[in-house]
Amino acid sequence: MSTESCRILVMASGNGSNFQAIIDAIGNKISGANIIRLIVNRSNAYATQRAEKAGIPWEYFNLVSHGFQAKGEKDSDKIRESRDKYDAVLAQKVIEYKPDLIILAGWMYVFGRQFLDPVDAAGIKIINLHPALPGQYDGTNAISRAFDDFQAGKIKGTGIMVHYVIAQVDRGEPILVREIECREGETLHELEDRIHSHEHELIVEAAAKVAKEVQERKQIKTQ
Ligand SMILES: Nc1nc2c(c(=O)[nH]1)N[C@@H](CN(C=O)c1ccc(C(=O)N[C@@H](CCC(=O)O)C(=O)O)cc1)CN2
Ligand SMILES: NCC(=O)N[C@@H]1O[C@H](COP(=O)([O-])[O-])[C@@H](O)[C@H]1O
């Protein structure tokens, strides 16, 4: 029986070290899956270099650079309108590539329903890597916020998770969660490095888990 491969599309905004972890795991820790494309929203994202080296097609698609929002726009209604238009076009773009799974690996843009609803209707799952425990430090700068709270004696540790993506930021169902202790005397940079090394493991574990579920679902459909 032919095994249907899970088609993975990755979205990133920066360095792409988690994207690299996924690339390196394809064919071993992540079986029956292939990365069909990378989409970035920052032109200087090093993740694009990683895609080039790996022979993975990539493209840059940005809210301002591609004409959806005027540079420096401050009007909230215009911003909402431009984000909705960007989301709708991005959704159609992604759907045309026919991924089974979208992995947000340091994708620093909040999707609205104009993206989420069409992608969901197309049966495409979206998962996100976030450097915090469920319900803790939603949004950006999660590691530095946890570091500050540890320094202030408010927490003893933090963690990371991979979760399904829903409209409410970082509140989707967790897939995998890993607690990470904070250490006295550790610098923010040292904590960030330690967390990133755990992330590279967790993102691969989560991608493998979801890709397997997708494969099984596709095999059932072909029977
Ligand atoms: N609808 C959802 N969109 C996204 C989710 C999600 O759970 N639901 N996860 C994020 C990833 N993320 C945290 O894990 C995150 C990334 C970025 C932001 C944010 O505030 N972005 C700002 C721009 C910030 C910047 O450019 O530096 C914005 O979108 O205006 C919050 C959370 C991905 N999307
Ligand atoms: N809220 C989302 C968020 O903070 N994501 C974080 O961006 C970094 C991307 O690193 P990378 O570009 O080296 O993969 C990772 O630490 C990831 O958890």
GROMACS .gro file of N, CA and C and ligand atoms in nm, residues 14-19 105-108 128-131 139-141 143 170 196 199-200, ligand 2:
model
   84
   14GLY      N    1   1.258   3.478   1.067
   14GLY     CA    2   1.392   3.516   1.113
   14GLY      C    3   1.500   3.416   1.080
   15ASN      N    4   1.581   3.382   1.181
   15ASN     CA    5   1.700   3.299   1.166
   15ASN      C    6   1.670   3.162   1.104
   16GLY      N    7   1.558   3.101   1.146
   16GLY     CA    8   1.520   2.973   1.088
   16GLY      C    9   1.591   2.852   1.147
   17SER      N   10   1.642   2.862   1.268
   17SER     CA   11   1.710   2.745   1.329
   17SER      C   12   1.613   2.631   1.352
   18ASN      N   13   1.487   2.662   1.379
   18ASN     CA   14   1.386   2.556   1.394
   18ASN      C   15   1.346   2.499   1.259
   19PHE      N   16   1.344   2.583   1.159
   19PHE     CA   17   1.323   2.536   1.020
   19PHE      C   18   1.436   2.439   0.983
  105ALA      N   19   0.740   2.841   1.233
  105ALA     CA   20   0.868   2.824   1.301
  105ALA      C   21   0.933   2.961   1.316
  106GLY      N   22   0.882   3.038   1.412
  106GLY     CA   23   0.929   3.175   1.429
  106GLY      C   24   0.864   3.268   1.326
  107TRP      N   25   0.736   3.247   1.301
  107TRP     CA   26   0.657   3.333   1.212
  107TRP      C   27   0.596   3.443   1.298
  108MET      N   28   0.639   3.567   1.276
  108MET     CA   29   0.606   3.672   1.372
  108MET      C   30   0.494   3.763   1.321
  128ASN      N   31   0.221   2.578   1.572
  128ASN     CA   32   0.313   2.688   1.605
  128ASN      C   33   0.402   2.650   1.722
  129LEU      N   34   0.526   2.688   1.713
  129LEU     CA   35   0.623   2.672   1.822
  129LEU      C   36   0.626   2.800   1.904
  130HIS      N   37   0.608   2.787   2.035
  130HIS     CA   38   0.608   2.907   2.121
  130HIS      C   39   0.693   2.882   2.245
  131PRO      N   40   0.784   2.974   2.276
  131PRO     CA   41   0.875   2.952   2.389
  131PRO      C   42   0.816   2.990   2.524
  139GLY      N   43   0.234   3.575   2.297
  139GLY     CA   44   0.285   3.684   2.214
  139GLY      C   45   0.436   3.683   2.199
  140THR      N   46   0.493   3.803   2.186
  140THR     CA   47   0.636   3.813   2.155
  140THR      C   48   0.718   3.829   2.284
  141ASN      N   49   0.848   3.811   2.269
  141ASN     CA   50   0.942   3.831   2.380
  141ASN      C   51   0.911   3.745   2.502
  143ILE      N   52   1.054   3.472   2.617
  143ILE     CA   53   1.169   3.427   2.696
  143ILE      C   54   1.218   3.538   2.788
  170ASP      N   55  -0.166   3.197   2.060
  170ASP     CA   56  -0.097   3.105   2.152
  170ASP      C   57  -0.191   3.033   2.248
  196HIS      N   58   1.636   2.743   2.312
  196HIS     CA   59   1.639   2.715   2.168
  196HIS      C   60   1.679   2.570   2.140
  199GLU      N   61   1.384   2.370   2.193
  199GLU     CA   62   1.287   2.394   2.085
  199GLU      C   63   1.318   2.309   1.962
  200HIS      N   64   1.447   2.297   1.930
  200HIS     CA   65   1.485   2.222   1.810
  200HIS      C   66   1.445   2.075   1.823
  225LIG     N1   67   0.572   3.392   1.951
  225LIG     C1   68   0.646   3.320   1.854
  225LIG     C2   69   0.791   3.309   1.894
  225LIG     O1   70   0.837   3.380   1.980
  225LIG     N2   71   0.860   3.219   1.827
  225LIG     C3   72   1.000   3.200   1.855
  225LIG     O2   73   1.079   3.258   1.753
  225LIG     C4   74   1.205   3.189   1.754
  225LIG     C5   75   1.240   3.155   1.612
  225LIG     O3   76   1.374   3.108   1.608
  225LIG     P1   77   1.433   3.055   1.467
  225LIG     O4   78   1.402   3.162   1.365
  225LIG     O5   79   1.580   3.037   1.494
  225LIG     O6   80   1.363   2.926   1.437
  225LIG     C6   81   1.188   3.064   1.841
  225LIG     O7   82   1.245   3.085   1.968
  225LIG     C7   83   1.039   3.055   1.853
  225LIG     O8   84   0.995   2.993   1.973
   0.00000   0.00000   0.00000
